[in-house]
Amino acid sequence: MDLPIRAVRRALSWTSAGFCLAGLLAELLREALALGDHPLVALWSLSFEGNLPGWYASALPLLCAALLAWVAADEPVDRGHWRALALGFLAISIDEIVGGHELLSGLFATRGALHFGWVIPAGALVLALGLAFLGFLRRLSRETARRFVLAGAIYVTGALLCDLPLGWWTERHGDANLGYYLIDWTEETLELLGLTLFAAALLDRLAGRPLRLTPG
């Protein structure tokens, strides 16, 4: 059967927007009504772990990993790169649940904007991966490469660069105030936006490819 590309892409866009808006509303209401860690805030805030936005933040890169594996199955060129990307997004999905990157901060005695020291090895990894996949991007069509780069830039801005002002703010004002919540909301929103754009680009690449369900 044919995958309903437009319907899936529309559903992803509306779902991502819904989680982001609900998260912003939760932060504003927490501040305006002094709700603290009220269960409704904890359920919808993008700053909390183990809630609905946290589940979605893990499910979205997992979906990207599945789409990348599907693309790789029918790609005669750069199949290894597509599979490597699939494994990378699987790792991102797992990290969203276990928070492994946060454990790296304990290895670095940094302050200020580098309060969250994990950004140091993460930045080096992003740079190395960018160089390693430069040839892969050049072999893609210009439109596909442009969409991949845009999605990646938005995601990295949220996942990595936003932790610099967040670290600076946390060190000076703590993590229990509206300023922290809004910076963190911006970070998580950019991550979801980047992942949604990337998934949409992958869905368009899969347009016209039949979805085969083969019994084991």
JSON list of C-alpha atoms in Angstrom, two decimals:
[
{"chain": "A", "resi": 1, "resn": "MET", "atom": "CA", "xyz": [0.00, 0.00, 0.00]},
{"chain": "A", "resi": 2, "resn": "ASP", "atom": "CA", "xyz": [1.06, 3.62, -0.48]},
{"chain": "A", "resi": 3, "resn": "LEU", "atom": "CA", "xyz": [2.07, 5.66, 2.55]},
{"chain": "A", "resi": 4, "resn": "PRO", "atom": "CA", "xyz": [-0.21, 8.73, 2.90]},
{"chain": "A", "resi": 5, "resn": "ILE", "atom": "CA", "xyz": [2.69, 11.18, 2.90]},
{"chain": "A", "resi": 6, "resn": "ARG", "atom": "CA", "xyz": [0.69, 14.40, 3.17]},
{"chain": "A", "resi": 7, "resn": "ALA", "atom": "CA", "xyz": [-1.56, 13.11, 5.93]},
{"chain": "A", "resi": 8, "resn": "VAL", "atom": "CA", "xyz": [1.38, 11.85, 8.01]},
{"chain": "A", "resi": 9, "resn": "ARG", "atom": "CA", "xyz": [3.33, 15.06, 7.48]},
{"chain": "A", "resi": 10, "resn": "ARG", "atom": "CA", "xyz": [0.31, 17.16, 8.48]},
{"chain": "A", "resi": 11, "resn": "ALA", "atom": "CA", "xyz": [-0.29, 15.02, 11.57]},
{"chain": "A", "resi": 12, "resn": "LEU", "atom": "CA", "xyz": [3.34, 15.41, 12.65]},
{"chain": "A", "resi": 13, "resn": "SER", "atom": "CA", "xyz": [3.25, 19.18, 12.18]},
{"chain": "A", "resi": 14, "resn": "TRP", "atom": "CA", "xyz": [0.07, 19.65, 14.18]},
{"chain": "A", "resi": 15, "resn": "THR", "atom": "CA", "xyz": [1.18, 17.25, 16.91]},
{"chain": "A", "resi": 16, "resn": "SER", "atom": "CA", "xyz": [4.54, 19.00, 17.35]},
{"chain": "A", "resi": 17, "resn": "ALA", "atom": "CA", "xyz": [2.87, 22.42, 17.37]},
{"chain": "A", "resi": 18, "resn": "GLY", "atom": "CA", "xyz": [0.33, 21.19, 19.91]},
{"chain": "A", "resi": 19, "resn": "PHE", "atom": "CA", "xyz": [2.96, 19.91, 22.33]},
{"chain": "A", "resi": 20, "resn": "CYS", "atom": "CA", "xyz": [4.97, 23.13, 22.04]},
{"chain": "A", "resi": 21, "resn": "LEU", "atom": "CA", "xyz": [1.97, 25.39, 22.62]},
{"chain": "A", "resi": 22, "resn": "ALA", "atom": "CA", "xyz": [0.73, 23.25, 25.52]},
{"chain": "A", "resi": 23, "resn": "GLY", "atom": "CA", "xyz": [4.20, 23.40, 27.05]},
{"chain": "A", "resi": 24, "resn": "LEU", "atom": "CA", "xyz": [4.32, 27.19, 26.76]},
{"chain": "A", "resi": 25, "resn": "LEU", "atom": "CA", "xyz": [0.86, 27.51, 28.28]},
{"chain": "A", "resi": 26, "resn": "ALA", "atom": "CA", "xyz": [1.94, 25.29, 31.18]},
{"chain": "A", "resi": 27, "resn": "GLU", "atom": "CA", "xyz": [4.95, 27.52, 31.90]},
{"chain": "A", "resi": 28, "resn": "LEU", "atom": "CA", "xyz": [2.93, 30.74, 31.74]},
{"chain": "A", "resi": 29, "resn": "LEU", "atom": "CA", "xyz": [0.19, 29.37, 33.98]},
{"chain": "A", "resi": 30, "resn": "ARG", "atom": "CA", "xyz": [2.76, 28.02, 36.44]},
{"chain": "A", "resi": 31, "resn": "GLU", "atom": "CA", "xyz": [4.14, 31.54, 36.81]},
{"chain": "A", "resi": 32, "resn": "ALA", "atom": "CA", "xyz": [0.84, 33.44, 36.72]},
{"chain": "A", "resi": 33, "resn": "LEU", "atom": "CA", "xyz": [-1.00, 31.16, 39.16]},
{"chain": "A", "resi": 34, "resn": "ALA", "atom": "CA", "xyz": [2.01, 30.08, 41.27]},
{"chain": "A", "resi": 35, "resn": "LEU", "atom": "CA", "xyz": [1.26, 26.45, 40.48]},
{"chain": "A", "resi": 36, "resn": "GLY", "atom": "CA", "xyz": [4.76, 25.17, 41.17]},
{"chain": "A", "resi": 37, "resn": "ASP", "atom": "CA", "xyz": [5.04, 21.50, 40.20]},
{"chain": "A", "resi": 38, "resn": "HIS", "atom": "CA", "xyz": [1.30, 20.98, 39.94]},
{"chain": "A", "resi": 39, "resn": "PRO", "atom": "CA", "xyz": [0.45, 17.64, 38.23]},
{"chain": "A", "resi": 40, "resn": "LEU", "atom": "CA", "xyz": [-0.94, 19.43, 35.16]},
{"chain": "A", "resi": 41, "resn": "VAL", "atom": "CA", "xyz": [2.26, 21.43, 34.81]},
{"chain": "A", "resi": 42, "resn": "ALA", "atom": "CA", "xyz": [4.36, 18.31, 35.27]},
{"chain": "A", "resi": 43, "resn": "LEU", "atom": "CA", "xyz": [2.28, 16.52, 32.65]},
{"chain": "A", "resi": 44, "resn": "TRP", "atom": "CA", "xyz": [2.70, 19.13, 29.90]},
{"chain": "A", "resi": 45, "resn": "SER", "atom": "CA", "xyz": [5.84, 21.14, 30.68]},
{"chain": "A", "resi": 46, "resn": "LEU", "atom": "CA", "xyz": [8.71, 20.62, 28.25]},
{"chain": "A", "resi": 47, "resn": "SER", "atom": "CA", "xyz": [11.09, 21.08, 31.19]},
{"chain": "A", "resi": 48, "resn": "PHE", "atom": "CA", "xyz": [9.94, 17.90, 32.93]},
{"chain": "A", "resi": 49, "resn": "GLU", "atom": "CA", "xyz": [11.01, 14.34, 32.17]},
{"chain": "A", "resi": 50, "resn": "GLY", "atom": "CA", "xyz": [8.79, 11.27, 32.02]},
{"chain": "A", "resi": 51, "resn": "ASN", "atom": "CA", "xyz": [5.69, 13.11, 30.80]},
{"chain": "A", "resi": 52, "resn": "LEU", "atom": "CA", "xyz": [3.78, 13.42, 27.50]},
{"chain": "A", "resi": 53, "resn": "PRO", "atom": "CA", "xyz": [6.20, 15.87, 25.80]},
{"chain": "A", "resi": 54, "resn": "GLY", "atom": "CA", "xyz": [9.09, 13.69, 26.97]},
{"chain": "A", "resi": 55, "resn": "TRP", "atom": "CA", "xyz": [7.49, 10.66, 25.35]},
{"chain": "A", "resi": 56, "resn": "TYR", "atom": "CA", "xyz": [6.97, 12.58, 22.11]},
{"chain": "A", "resi": 57, "resn": "ALA", "atom": "CA", "xyz": [10.54, 13.93, 22.16]},
{"chain": "A", "resi": 58, "resn": "SER", "atom": "CA", "xyz": [11.72, 10.31, 22.23]},
{"chain": "A", "resi": 59, "resn": "ALA", "atom": "CA", "xyz": [9.18, 8.98, 19.73]},
{"chain": "A", "resi": 60, "resn": "LEU", "atom": "CA", "xyz": [9.99, 11.60, 17.08]},
{"chain": "A", "resi": 61, "resn": "PRO", "atom": "CA", "xyz": [13.70, 10.70, 16.60]},
{"chain": "A", "resi": 62, "resn": "LEU", "atom": "CA", "xyz": [12.66, 7.03, 16.73]},
{"chain": "A", "resi": 63, "resn": "LEU", "atom": "CA", "xyz": [10.29, 7.72, 13.83]},
{"chain": "A", "resi": 64, "resn": "CYS", "atom": "CA", "xyz": [13.15, 9.45, 11.97]},
{"chain": "A", "resi": 65, "resn": "ALA", "atom": "CA", "xyz": [15.33, 6.38, 12.56]},
{"chain": "A", "resi": 66, "resn": "ALA", "atom": "CA", "xyz": [12.63, 4.12, 11.09]},
{"chain": "A", "resi": 67, "resn": "LEU", "atom": "CA", "xyz": [12.17, 6.39, 8.06]},
{"chain": "A", "resi": 68, "resn": "LEU", "atom": "CA", "xyz": [15.95, 6.51, 7.51]},
{"chain": "A", "resi": 69, "resn": "ALA", "atom": "CA", "xyz": [16.12, 2.71, 7.62]},
{"chain": "A", "resi": 70, "resn": "TRP", "atom": "CA", "xyz": [13.29, 2.56, 5.09]},
{"chain": "A", "resi": 71, "resn": "VAL", "atom": "CA", "xyz": [15.10, 5.02, 2.81]},
{"chain": "A", "resi": 72, "resn": "ALA", "atom": "CA", "xyz": [18.35, 3.06, 3.14]},
{"chain": "A", "resi": 73, "resn": "ALA", "atom": "CA", "xyz": [16.66, -0.17, 2.02]},
{"chain": "A", "resi": 74, "resn": "ASP", "atom": "CA", "xyz": [16.10, 1.20, -1.50]},
{"chain": "A", "resi": 75, "resn": "GLU", "atom": "CA", "xyz": [19.07, 3.55, -1.88]},
{"chain": "A", "resi": 76, "resn": "PRO", "atom": "CA", "xyz": [21.75, 2.28, -4.29]},
{"chain": "A", "resi": 77, "resn": "VAL", "atom": "CA", "xyz": [24.14, 5.09, -3.28]},
{"chain": "A", "resi": 78, "resn": "ASP", "atom": "CA", "xyz": [25.37, 6.00, 0.21]},
{"chain": "A", "resi": 79, "resn": "ARG", "atom": "CA", "xyz": [23.40, 3.22, 1.87]},
{"chain": "A", "resi": 80, "resn": "GLY", "atom": "CA", "xyz": [25.95, 3.12, 4.66]},
{"chain": "A", "resi": 81, "resn": "HIS", "atom": "CA", "xyz": [25.42, 6.82, 5.38]},
{"chain": "A", "resi": 82, "resn": "TRP", "atom": "CA", "xyz": [21.64, 6.37, 5.55]},
{"chain": "A", "resi": 83, "resn": "ARG", "atom": "CA", "xyz": [22.04, 3.45, 7.94]},
{"chain": "A", "resi": 84, "resn": "ALA", "atom": "CA", "xyz": [24.49, 5.38, 10.09]},
{"chain": "A", "resi": 85, "resn": "LEU", "atom": "CA", "xyz": [21.97, 8.21, 10.34]},
{"chain": "A", "resi": 86, "resn": "ALA", "atom": "CA", "xyz": [19.28, 5.71, 11.33]},
{"chain": "A", "resi": 87, "resn": "LEU", "atom": "CA", "xyz": [21.50, 4.41, 14.16]},
{"chain": "A", "resi": 88, "resn": "GLY", "atom": "CA", "xyz": [22.30, 7.97, 15.21]},
{"chain": "A", "resi": 89, "resn": "PHE", "atom": "CA", "xyz": [18.65, 8.91, 15.54]},
{"chain": "A", "resi": 90, "resn": "LEU", "atom": "CA", "xyz": [17.98, 5.69, 17.42]},
{"chain": "A", "resi": 91, "resn": "ALA", "atom": "CA", "xyz": [20.69, 6.77, 19.86]},
{"chain": "A", "resi": 92, "resn": "ILE", "atom": "CA", "xyz": [19.04, 10.21, 20.17]},
{"chain": "A", "resi": 93, "resn": "SER", "atom": "CA", "xyz": [15.72, 8.55, 20.96]},
{"chain": "A", "resi": 94, "resn": "ILE", "atom": "CA", "xyz": [17.30, 6.41, 23.69]},
{"chain": "A", "resi": 95, "resn": "ASP", "atom": "CA", "xyz": [19.17, 9.39, 25.13]},
{"chain": "A", "resi": 96, "resn": "GLU", "atom": "CA", "xyz": [15.93, 11.37, 25.40]},
{"chain": "A", "resi": 97, "resn": "ILE", "atom": "CA", "xyz": [14.66, 8.69, 27.78]},
{"chain": "A", "resi": 98, "resn": "VAL", "atom": "CA", "xyz": [17.78, 7.92, 29.83]},
{"chain": "A", "resi": 99, "resn": "GLY", "atom": "CA", "xyz": [19.40, 11.40, 29.74]},
{"chain": "A", "resi": 100, "resn": "GLY", "atom": "CA", "xyz": [22.87, 10.00, 29.16]},
{"chain": "A", "resi": 101, "resn": "HIS", "atom": "CA", "xyz": [24.28, 13.29, 27.85]},
{"chain": "A", "resi": 102, "resn": "GLU", "atom": "CA", "xyz": [23.56, 14.99, 31.17]},
{"chain": "A", "resi": 103, "resn": "LEU", "atom": "CA", "xyz": [25.91, 12.58, 32.94]},
{"chain": "A", "resi": 104, "resn": "LEU", "atom": "CA", "xyz": [28.81, 13.98, 30.90]},
{"chain": "A", "resi": 105, "resn": "SER", "atom": "CA", "xyz": [28.50, 17.37, 32.58]},
{"chain": "A", "resi": 106, "resn": "GLY", "atom": "CA", "xyz": [30.01, 15.90, 35.74]},
{"chain": "A", "resi": 107, "resn": "LEU", "atom": "CA", "xyz": [33.26, 15.31, 33.86]},
{"chain": "A", "resi": 108, "resn": "PHE", "atom": "CA", "xyz": [33.83, 19.03, 33.25]},
{"chain": "A", "resi": 109, "resn": "ALA", "atom": "CA", "xyz": [34.39, 21.66, 35.94]},
{"chain": "A", "resi": 110, "resn": "THR", "atom": "CA", "xyz": [33.13, 24.52, 33.77]},
{"chain": "A", "resi": 111, "resn": "ARG", "atom": "CA", "xyz": [31.19, 27.66, 34.62]},
{"chain": "A", "resi": 112, "resn": "GLY", "atom": "CA", "xyz": [29.16, 30.39, 32.98]},
{"chain": "A", "resi": 113, "resn": "ALA", "atom": "CA", "xyz": [27.83, 29.55, 29.54]},
{"chain": "A", "resi": 114, "resn": "LEU", "atom": "CA", "xyz": [29.56, 26.16, 29.84]},
{"chain": "A", "resi": 115, "resn": "HIS", "atom": "CA", "xyz": [27.72, 25.36, 33.08]},
{"chain": "A", "resi": 116, "resn": "PHE", "atom": "CA", "xyz": [26.42, 22.26, 31.33]},
{"chain": "A", "resi": 117, "resn": "GLY", "atom": "CA", "xyz": [29.80, 20.83, 30.40]},
{"chain": "A", "resi": 118, "resn": "TRP", "atom": "CA", "xyz": [28.38, 18.12, 28.14]},
{"chain": "A", "resi": 119, "resn": "VAL", "atom": "CA", "xyz": [28.15, 20.72, 25.35]},
{"chain": "A", "resi": 120, "resn": "ILE", "atom": "CA", "xyz": [31.94, 20.48, 24.92]},
{"chain": "A", "resi": 121, "resn": "PRO", "atom": "CA", "xyz": [32.12, 16.84, 23.71]},
{"chain": "A", "resi": 122, "resn": "ALA", "atom": "CA", "xyz": [28.75, 17.25, 22.00]},
{"chain": "A", "resi": 123, "resn": "GLY", "atom": "CA", "xyz": [30.02, 20.22, 20.02]},
{"chain": "A", "resi": 124, "resn": "ALA", "atom": "CA", "xyz": [33.11, 18.28, 18.96]},
{"chain": "A", "resi": 125, "resn": "LEU", "atom": "CA", "xyz": [30.92, 15.35, 17.90]},
{"chain": "A", "resi": 126, "resn": "VAL", "atom": "CA", "xyz": [28.61, 17.58, 15.84]},
{"chain": "A", "resi": 127, "resn": "LEU", "atom": "CA", "xyz": [31.59, 19.14, 14.08]},
{"chain": "A", "resi": 128, "resn": "ALA", "atom": "CA", "xyz": [33.12, 15.74, 13.31]},
{"chain": "A", "resi": 129, "resn": "LEU", "atom": "CA", "xyz": [29.82, 14.37, 11.99]},
{"chain": "A", "resi": 130, "resn": "GLY", "atom": "CA", "xyz": [29.28, 17.47, 9.86]},
{"chain": "A", "resi": 131, "resn": "LEU", "atom": "CA", "xyz": [32.65, 16.97, 8.19]},
{"chain": "A", "resi": 132, "resn": "ALA", "atom": "CA", "xyz": [32.09, 13.22, 7.79]},
{"chain": "A", "resi": 133, "resn": "PHE", "atom": "CA", "xyz": [28.72, 13.73, 6.07]},
{"chain": "A", "resi": 134, "resn": "LEU", "atom": "CA", "xyz": [29.74, 16.68, 3.90]},
{"chain": "A", "resi": 135, "resn": "GLY", "atom": "CA", "xyz": [30.23, 14.49, 0.83]},
{"chain": "A", "resi": 136, "resn": "PHE", "atom": "CA", "xyz": [26.93, 12.73, 1.49]},
{"chain": "A", "resi": 137, "resn": "LEU", "atom": "CA", "xyz": [25.10, 16.07, 1.52]},
{"chain": "A", "resi": 138, "resn": "ARG", "atom": "CA", "xyz": [26.77, 17.14, -1.73]},
{"chain": "A", "resi": 139, "resn": "ARG", "atom": "CA", "xyz": [25.54, 13.99, -3.46]},
{"chain": "A", "resi": 140, "resn": "LEU", "atom": "CA", "xyz": [21.93, 14.68, -2.48]},
{"chain": "A", "resi": 141, "resn": "SER", "atom": "CA", "xyz": [19.70, 16.88, -4.59]},
{"chain": "A", "resi": 142, "resn": "ARG", "atom": "CA", "xyz": [20.05, 20.56, -3.76]},
{"chain": "A", "resi": 143, "resn": "GLU", "atom": "CA", "xyz": [16.52, 20.76, -2.33]},
{"chain": "A", "resi": 144, "resn": "THR", "atom": "CA", "xyz": [16.92, 17.67, -0.14]},
{"chain": "A", "resi": 145, "resn": "ALA", "atom": "CA", "xyz": [20.32, 18.83, 1.12]},
{"chain": "A", "resi": 146, "resn": "ARG", "atom": "CA", "xyz": [18.90, 22.27, 1.90]},
{"chain": "A", "resi": 147, "resn": "ARG", "atom": "CA", "xyz": [16.05, 20.77, 3.92]},
{"chain": "A", "resi": 148, "resn": "PHE", "atom": "CA", "xyz": [18.39, 18.41, 5.78]},
{"chain": "A", "resi": 149, "resn": "VAL", "atom": "CA", "xyz": [20.79, 21.23, 6.66]},
{"chain": "A", "resi": 150, "resn": "LEU", "atom": "CA", "xyz": [17.97, 23.52, 7.79]},
{"chain": "A", "resi": 151, "resn": "ALA", "atom": "CA", "xyz": [16.43, 20.82, 9.99]},
{"chain": "A", "resi": 152, "resn": "GLY", "atom": "CA", "xyz": [19.84, 19.92, 11.42]},
{"chain": "A", "resi": 153, "resn": "ALA", "atom": "CA", "xyz": [20.75, 23.55, 12.13]},
{"chain": "A", "resi": 154, "resn": "ILE", "atom": "CA", "xyz": [17.47, 24.13, 13.98]},
{"chain": "A", "resi": 155, "resn": "TYR", "atom": "CA", "xyz": [17.87, 20.93, 15.97]},
{"chain": "A", "resi": 156, "resn": "VAL", "atom": "CA", "xyz": [21.50, 21.63, 16.94]},
{"chain": "A", "resi": 157, "resn": "THR", "atom": "CA", "xyz": [20.59, 25.20, 17.92]},
{"chain": "A", "resi": 158, "resn": "GLY", "atom": "CA", "xyz": [18.01, 23.82, 20.32]},
{"chain": "A", "resi": 159, "resn": "ALA", "atom": "CA", "xyz": [19.80, 20.74, 21.58]},
{"chain": "A", "resi": 160, "resn": "LEU", "atom": "CA", "xyz": [23.27, 22.26, 21.91]},
{"chain": "A", "resi": 161, "resn": "LEU", "atom": "CA", "xyz": [23.54, 26.03, 21.50]},
{"chain": "A", "resi": 162, "resn": "CYS", "atom": "CA", "xyz": [20.55, 26.90, 23.68]},
{"chain": "A", "resi": 163, "resn": "ASP", "atom": "CA", "xyz": [22.27, 25.16, 26.59]},
{"chain": "A", "resi": 164, "resn": "LEU", "atom": "CA", "xyz": [24.83, 27.97, 26.60]},
{"chain": "A", "resi": 165, "resn": "PRO", "atom": "CA", "xyz": [22.41, 30.75, 27.66]},
{"chain": "A", "resi": 166, "resn": "LEU", "atom": "CA", "xyz": [20.54, 28.20, 29.78]},
{"chain": "A", "resi": 167, "resn": "GLY", "atom": "CA", "xyz": [23.75, 27.36, 31.63]},
{"chain": "A", "resi": 168, "resn": "TRP", "atom": "CA", "xyz": [24.59, 31.03, 32.12]},
{"chain": "A", "resi": 169, "resn": "TRP", "atom": "CA", "xyz": [21.10, 31.73, 33.46]},
{"chain": "A", "resi": 170, "resn": "THR", "atom": "CA", "xyz": [21.06, 28.66, 35.71]},
{"chain": "A", "resi": 171, "resn": "GLU", "atom": "CA", "xyz": [24.34, 29.61, 37.36]},
{"chain": "A", "resi": 172, "resn": "ARG", "atom": "CA", "xyz": [23.10, 33.13, 38.16]},
{"chain": "A", "resi": 173, "resn": "HIS", "atom": "CA", "xyz": [19.39, 32.69, 38.79]},
{"chain": "A", "resi": 174, "resn": "GLY", "atom": "CA", "xyz": [18.79, 28.98, 39.37]},
{"chain": "A", "resi": 175, "resn": "ASP", "atom": "CA", "xyz": [16.39, 26.67, 37.58]},
{"chain": "A", "resi": 176, "resn": "ALA", "atom": "CA", "xyz": [13.12, 27.50, 39.35]},
{"chain": "A", "resi": 177, "resn": "ASN", "atom": "CA", "xyz": [12.02, 30.72, 37.65]},
{"chain": "A", "resi": 178, "resn": "LEU", "atom": "CA", "xyz": [10.23, 31.86, 34.51]},
{"chain": "A", "resi": 179, "resn": "GLY", "atom": "CA", "xyz": [13.45, 32.83, 32.75]},
{"chain": "A", "resi": 180, "resn": "TYR", "atom": "CA", "xyz": [14.79, 29.29, 33.04]},
{"chain": "A", "resi": 181, "resn": "TYR", "atom": "CA", "xyz": [11.49, 27.76, 31.98]},
{"chain": "A", "resi": 182, "resn": "LEU", "atom": "CA", "xyz": [11.25, 29.94, 28.84]},
{"chain": "A", "resi": 183, "resn": "ILE", "atom": "CA", "xyz": [14.84, 29.30, 27.75]},
{"chain": "A", "resi": 184, "resn": "ASP", "atom": "CA", "xyz": [14.33, 25.59, 28.28]},
{"chain": "A", "resi": 185, "resn": "TRP", "atom": "CA", "xyz": [11.01, 25.74, 26.41]},
{"chain": "A", "resi": 186, "resn": "THR", "atom": "CA", "xyz": [12.76, 27.43, 23.49]},
{"chain": "A", "resi": 187, "resn": "GLU", "atom": "CA", "xyz": [15.42, 24.73, 23.50]},
{"chain": "A", "resi": 188, "resn": "GLU", "atom": "CA", "xyz": [12.91, 21.88, 23.46]},
{"chain": "A", "resi": 189, "resn": "THR", "atom": "CA", "xyz": [10.71, 23.59, 20.88]},
{"chain": "A", "resi": 190, "resn": "LEU", "atom": "CA", "xyz": [13.62, 24.02, 18.46]},
{"chain": "A", "resi": 191, "resn": "GLU", "atom": "CA", "xyz": [14.49, 20.34, 18.89]},
{"chain": "A", "resi": 192, "resn": "LEU", "atom": "CA", "xyz": [10.94, 19.28, 18.05]},
{"chain": "A", "resi": 193, "resn": "LEU", "atom": "CA", "xyz": [10.82, 21.68, 15.10]},
{"chain": "A", "resi": 194, "resn": "GLY", "atom": "CA", "xyz": [14.10, 20.38, 13.68]},
{"chain": "A", "resi": 195, "resn": "LEU", "atom": "CA", "xyz": [13.02, 16.76, 14.05]},
{"chain": "A", "resi": 196, "resn": "THR", "atom": "CA", "xyz": [9.63, 17.47, 12.49]},
{"chain": "A", "resi": 197, "resn": "LEU", "atom": "CA", "xyz": [11.20, 19.19, 9.47]},
{"chain": "A", "resi": 198, "resn": "PHE", "atom": "CA", "xyz": [13.65, 16.32, 9.05]},
{"chain": "A", "resi": 199, "resn": "ALA", "atom": "CA", "xyz": [10.88, 13.72, 9.25]},
{"chain": "A", "resi": 200, "resn": "ALA", "atom": "CA", "xyz": [8.89, 15.70, 6.66]},
{"chain": "A", "resi": 201, "resn": "ALA", "atom": "CA", "xyz": [11.89, 15.73, 4.31]},
{"chain": "A", "resi": 202, "resn": "LEU", "atom": "CA", "xyz": [12.31, 11.98, 4.71]},
{"chain": "A", "resi": 203, "resn": "LEU", "atom": "CA", "xyz": [8.61, 11.38, 4.06]},
{"chain": "A", "resi": 204, "resn": "ASP", "atom": "CA", "xyz": [8.85, 13.36, 0.82]},
{"chain": "A", "resi": 205, "resn": "ARG", "atom": "CA", "xyz": [11.84, 11.27, -0.24]},
{"chain": "A", "resi": 206, "resn": "LEU", "atom": "CA", "xyz": [9.75, 8.15, 0.34]},
{"chain": "A", "resi": 207, "resn": "ALA", "atom": "CA", "xyz": [6.89, 9.43, -1.82]},
{"chain": "A", "resi": 208, "resn": "GLY", "atom": "CA", "xyz": [5.85, 6.80, -4.32]},
{"chain": "A", "resi": 209, "resn": "ARG", "atom": "CA", "xyz": [7.56, 3.93, -2.52]},
{"chain": "A", "resi": 210, "resn": "PRO", "atom": "CA", "xyz": [5.10, 1.21, -1.50]},
{"chain": "A", "resi": 211, "resn": "LEU", "atom": "CA", "xyz": [4.83, 0.16, 2.11]},
{"chain": "A", "resi": 212, "resn": "ARG", "atom": "CA", "xyz": [5.34, -3.60, 2.25]},
{"chain": "A", "resi": 213, "resn": "LEU", "atom": "CA", "xyz": [4.31, -5.64, 5.27]},
{"chain": "A", "resi": 214, "resn": "THR", "atom": "CA", "xyz": [6.02, -9.02, 5.05]},
{"chain": "A", "resi": 215, "resn": "PRO", "atom": "CA", "xyz": [5.07, -11.77, 7.52]},
{"chain": "A", "resi": 216, "resn": "GLY", "atom": "CA", "xyz": [7.95, -13.35, 9.40]}
]
